[in-house]
Short mmCIF file of C-alpha atoms in Angstrom, two decimals:
data_model
loop_
_atom_site.label_atom_id
_atom_site.label_comp_id
_atom_site.label_asym_id
_atom_site.label_seq_id
_atom_site.Cartn_x
_atom_site.Cartn_y
_atom_site.Cartn_z
CA GLU A 1 -14.26 -16.27 3.30
CA THR A 2 -10.80 -15.72 4.81
CA GLY A 3 -8.64 -13.02 4.22
CA VAL A 4 -5.40 -12.53 2.67
CA THR A 5 -2.82 -14.49 4.55
CA GLN A 6 0.99 -14.40 4.74
CA SER A 7 3.91 -16.68 6.72
CA PRO A 8 5.94 -16.32 8.06
CA THR A 9 4.91 -13.75 10.79
CA HIS A 10 8.67 -12.81 11.25
CA LEU A 11 12.06 -14.42 9.35
CA ILE A 12 15.66 -13.53 10.55
CA LYS A 13 18.18 -14.11 7.26
CA THR A 14 21.63 -13.79 7.50
CA ARG A 15 23.11 -11.27 4.81
CA GLY A 16 23.90 -13.61 1.16
CA GLN A 17 21.31 -16.12 1.82
CA GLN A 18 18.29 -16.62 0.28
CA VAL A 19 14.56 -16.26 1.24
CA THR A 20 11.34 -17.24 0.09
CA LEU A 21 7.95 -15.67 1.68
CA ARG A 22 4.13 -16.96 0.78
CA CYS A 23 1.57 -15.12 0.55
CA SER A 24 -2.72 -16.45 -0.02
CA SER A 25 -5.14 -14.97 -2.05
CA GLN A 26 -8.61 -14.17 -1.00
CA SER A 27 -10.70 -17.04 -3.27
CA GLY A 28 -11.14 -16.23 -6.99
CA HIS A 29 -8.86 -13.38 -6.91
CA ASN A 30 -6.44 -13.52 -10.26
CA THR A 31 -3.87 -10.82 -9.23
CA VAL A 32 -1.24 -10.12 -6.56
CA SER A 33 0.70 -7.47 -6.23
CA TRP A 34 4.04 -7.24 -3.70
CA TYR A 35 5.45 -4.38 -1.73
CA GLN A 36 7.96 -3.61 0.61
CA GLN A 37 7.74 -0.98 3.12
CA ALA A 38 11.17 -0.06 5.06
CA LEU A 39 10.87 1.31 8.48
CA GLY A 40 9.78 4.68 8.39
CA GLN A 41 8.58 4.91 4.68
CA GLY A 42 5.60 3.66 2.61
CA PRO A 43 4.91 0.64 1.00
CA GLN A 44 6.97 0.33 -2.47
CA PHE A 45 5.28 -2.22 -5.65
CA ILE A 46 7.74 -4.48 -6.40
CA PHE A 47 5.41 -6.21 -8.85
CA GLN A 48 2.28 -7.45 -10.01
CA TYR A 49 1.60 -10.98 -11.11
CA TYR A 50 -1.51 -11.90 -13.06
CA ARG A 51 -3.12 -15.55 -14.27
CA GLU A 52 0.64 -16.47 -12.69
CA GLU A 53 2.07 -13.84 -15.01
CA GLU A 54 4.81 -11.45 -14.12
CA ASN A 55 2.74 -8.13 -15.02
CA GLY A 56 4.42 -5.16 -13.86
CA ARG A 57 7.48 -4.20 -11.99
CA GLY A 58 9.20 -1.37 -9.91
CA ASN A 59 12.29 -0.19 -9.38
CA PHE A 60 13.74 -3.73 -7.80
CA PRO A 61 16.86 -5.74 -8.84
CA PRO A 62 16.29 -9.74 -10.73
CA ARG A 63 17.09 -10.77 -7.16
CA PHE A 64 13.94 -9.84 -5.85
CA SER A 65 11.62 -12.93 -7.74
CA GLY A 66 7.85 -14.32 -7.95
CA LEU A 67 5.05 -17.42 -8.44
CA GLN A 68 1.04 -17.09 -8.81
CA PHE A 69 0.19 -20.70 -8.72
CA PRO A 70 -3.08 -21.42 -9.34
CA ASN A 71 -4.91 -22.27 -6.22
CA TYR A 72 -4.77 -18.42 -5.43
CA SER A 73 -0.84 -18.70 -3.42
CA SER A 74 1.49 -16.78 -4.57
CA GLU A 75 5.75 -16.45 -3.54
CA LEU A 76 8.47 -13.79 -2.92
CA ASN A 77 11.62 -14.78 -3.61
CA VAL A 78 14.64 -12.84 -2.60
CA ASN A 79 17.89 -13.83 -3.50
CA ALA A 80 21.75 -12.80 -2.33
CA LEU A 81 20.25 -10.61 0.51
CA GLU A 82 21.27 -7.51 1.55
CA LEU A 83 21.18 -5.61 4.87
CA ASP A 84 18.41 -3.08 3.50
CA ASP A 85 16.70 -5.97 2.43
CA SER A 86 15.90 -5.71 5.80
CA ALA A 87 11.39 -4.78 5.72
CA LEU A 88 8.30 -5.41 6.11
CA TYR A 89 6.75 -6.84 2.99
CA LEU A 90 3.64 -7.12 1.85
CA CYS A 91 1.23 -9.36 -0.34
CA ALA A 92 -2.07 -7.47 -1.81
CA SER A 93 -4.73 -8.95 -3.81
CA SER A 94 -7.19 -8.14 -6.18
CA LEU A 95 -10.66 -9.84 -8.28
CA GLU A 96 -8.72 -8.48 -11.43
CA VAL A 97 -5.91 -6.07 -12.37
CA LEU A 98 -7.76 -2.80 -11.55
CA SER A 99 -9.56 -4.01 -8.77
CA GLU A 100 -9.62 -2.86 -5.37
CA GLN A 101 -6.33 -4.45 -3.51
CA PHE A 102 -6.70 -5.85 0.02
CA PHE A 103 -3.62 -6.49 1.31
CA GLY A 104 -2.29 -9.18 4.12
CA PRO A 105 -0.48 -8.24 7.44
CA GLY A 106 2.94 -8.69 5.99
CA THR A 107 5.89 -10.58 7.28
CA ARG A 108 8.49 -8.74 8.69
CA LEU A 109 12.48 -9.46 7.37
CA THR A 110 15.49 -8.87 9.56
CA VAL A 111 18.67 -9.22 7.42
CA LEU A 112 22.02 -9.82 10.48
CA ASP B 1 12.79 10.30 -5.56
CA GLN B 2 9.80 10.75 -3.15
CA GLN B 3 6.78 11.26 -6.36
CA VAL B 4 3.90 11.12 -3.21
CA LYS B 5 5.03 13.53 -0.29
CA GLN B 6 2.88 13.84 3.29
CA ASN B 7 4.79 15.89 5.50
CA SER B 8 3.20 15.57 8.26
CA PRO B 9 4.63 12.27 10.03
CA SER B 10 2.30 12.82 12.74
CA LEU B 11 -1.15 14.34 13.85
CA SER B 12 -3.09 14.81 16.69
CA VAL B 13 -6.71 15.84 16.95
CA GLN B 14 -9.30 16.22 19.72
CA GLU B 15 -12.43 13.19 19.97
CA GLY B 16 -15.36 14.87 17.12
CA ARG B 17 -13.13 17.67 15.49
CA ILE B 18 -11.64 17.75 12.46
CA SER B 19 -9.04 15.46 11.18
CA ILE B 20 -7.08 16.78 8.11
CA LEU B 21 -4.21 15.18 6.51
CA ASN B 22 -2.48 16.51 3.69
CA CYS B 23 -0.47 15.23 0.18
CA ASP B 24 0.94 16.08 -2.31
CA TYR B 25 2.36 14.45 -5.43
CA THR B 26 4.83 15.19 -8.16
CA ASN B 27 4.12 13.27 -11.41
CA SER B 28 1.55 14.66 -13.77
CA MET B 29 1.27 11.40 -14.99
CA PHE B 30 -1.40 10.08 -11.40
CA ASP B 31 -4.79 9.84 -12.63
CA TYR B 32 -6.62 8.43 -9.88
CA PHE B 33 -5.63 8.11 -6.69
CA LEU B 34 -6.26 6.65 -2.90
CA TRP B 35 -6.00 6.66 1.10
CA TYR B 36 -4.98 3.86 2.93
CA LYS B 37 -5.35 4.14 6.58
CA LYS B 38 -3.08 0.90 8.52
CA TYR B 39 -4.15 -0.61 12.17
CA PRO B 40 -0.16 -1.87 13.63
CA ALA B 41 0.50 -5.84 12.89
CA GLU B 42 -2.86 -4.96 10.25
CA GLY B 43 -1.93 -4.58 6.27
CA PRO B 44 -3.14 -0.98 5.10
CA THR B 45 -7.04 -1.13 4.15
CA PHE B 46 -8.74 0.77 1.22
CA LEU B 47 -10.55 3.50 3.06
CA ILE B 48 -11.11 6.05 -0.07
CA SER B 49 -10.47 7.05 -4.00
CA ILE B 50 -10.66 9.89 -6.02
CA SER B 51 -9.79 10.05 -9.56
CA SER B 52 -8.13 12.84 -11.40
CA ILE B 53 -11.47 13.87 -13.56
CA LYS B 54 -13.04 15.41 -9.88
CA ASP B 55 -11.29 17.24 -6.66
CA LYS B 56 -14.32 15.94 -4.29
CA ASN B 57 -15.39 12.18 -3.34
CA GLU B 58 -17.35 11.88 -0.26
CA ASP B 59 -17.94 8.73 2.25
CA GLY B 60 -19.61 9.51 5.72
CA ARG B 61 -17.27 11.01 7.56
CA PHE B 62 -14.13 10.77 4.98
CA THR B 63 -13.84 13.14 2.56
CA VAL B 64 -10.81 13.42 0.41
CA PHE B 65 -9.85 17.00 -1.83
CA LEU B 66 -8.51 17.22 -4.65
CA ASN B 67 -6.51 20.18 -6.09
CA LYS B 68 -4.54 18.70 -10.01
CA SER B 69 -3.59 22.78 -10.33
CA ALA B 70 -1.28 22.86 -7.47
CA LYS B 71 -0.54 18.46 -7.49
CA HIS B 72 -2.24 18.22 -3.04
CA LEU B 73 -5.30 16.28 -1.75
CA SER B 74 -6.12 15.96 0.89
CA LEU B 75 -7.69 13.92 3.70
CA HIS B 76 -10.61 15.57 6.07
CA ILE B 77 -12.15 13.06 9.06
CA VAL B 78 -15.25 14.75 10.37
CA PRO B 79 -16.27 13.69 13.22
CA SER B 80 -12.44 12.11 13.95
CA GLN B 81 -13.26 9.55 16.58
CA PRO B 82 -10.51 7.59 18.26
CA GLY B 83 -10.91 4.00 16.42
CA ASP B 84 -9.61 6.73 13.42
CA SER B 85 -6.17 6.34 15.02
CA ALA B 86 -3.87 4.96 12.52
CA VAL B 87 -1.21 4.93 9.98
CA TYR B 88 -2.74 7.10 6.92
CA PHE B 89 -1.37 6.28 3.35
CA CYS B 90 -2.11 9.05 0.65
CA ALA B 91 -1.34 6.34 -2.93
CA ALA B 92 -1.23 7.71 -6.94
CA SER B 93 -1.46 4.91 -9.47
CA GLY B 94 -1.14 6.25 -13.15
CA ARG B 95 -4.32 4.93 -14.48
CA ARG B 96 -7.90 3.87 -12.54
CA GLY B 97 -7.15 0.74 -11.18
CA TYR B 98 -3.77 -0.27 -8.46
CA GLN B 99 -0.69 -1.30 -10.28
CA LYS B 100 2.16 0.30 -9.74
CA VAL B 101 0.74 2.21 -7.04
CA THR B 102 2.50 4.38 -5.19
CA PHE B 103 2.79 5.44 -1.87
CA GLY B 104 3.24 8.19 1.14
CA THR B 105 4.91 7.92 3.58
CA GLY B 106 2.24 7.80 6.15
CA THR B 107 0.77 11.17 8.45
CA LYS B 108 0.58 8.77 12.11
CA LEU B 109 -3.24 9.89 13.42
CA GLN B 110 -3.72 10.15 16.38
CA VAL B 111 -7.68 11.34 18.12
CA ILE B 112 -7.52 11.93 21.92
CA PRO B 113 -10.73 11.29 23.60
#
């Protein structure tokens, strides 16, 4: 069984651009959560998707949006990038909403 | 507002000795507490958890203690091994589960051989 994978590993964008980050959950996991980890900070919850519907959101503006697909993959989209969006973005999948989360290695986003 | 705080950014311990990592929280609605371990270039991995109805949970070399009145928890690693060197995150959620998990800022543990 493969673990949680994320792509790309690293990404550089400029302010104002849009970015899409991808996550492939473990097979059978119907829940995915996304986190932002700024330098020197702990991961901060962005939102969670359960069976392709948003199921909870942290304190992030609407320009952070997501999608979850039936094939256990998901996307995090960020519009109008700001310098403060530079961070490591982690996705975590779980079998169910209240099950243990398994994290991917993250995507390092740099906004210039 | 940092609801989960790890006030020690780093900790060095000799191999074979006890490592104690501390965590404080401010939100009394937190009901479930977790510790994650993170190696460089990897995502956090779940280590151990404790429900608010307990004050201790043990799993092999790892024990988590919870003091609800003080809003404090600690992770004890005995004996510490070089492979334990990693960043440890304390985290909390509002109910038994993993929704909207709030993480601390992490403590980097170095176990010296």
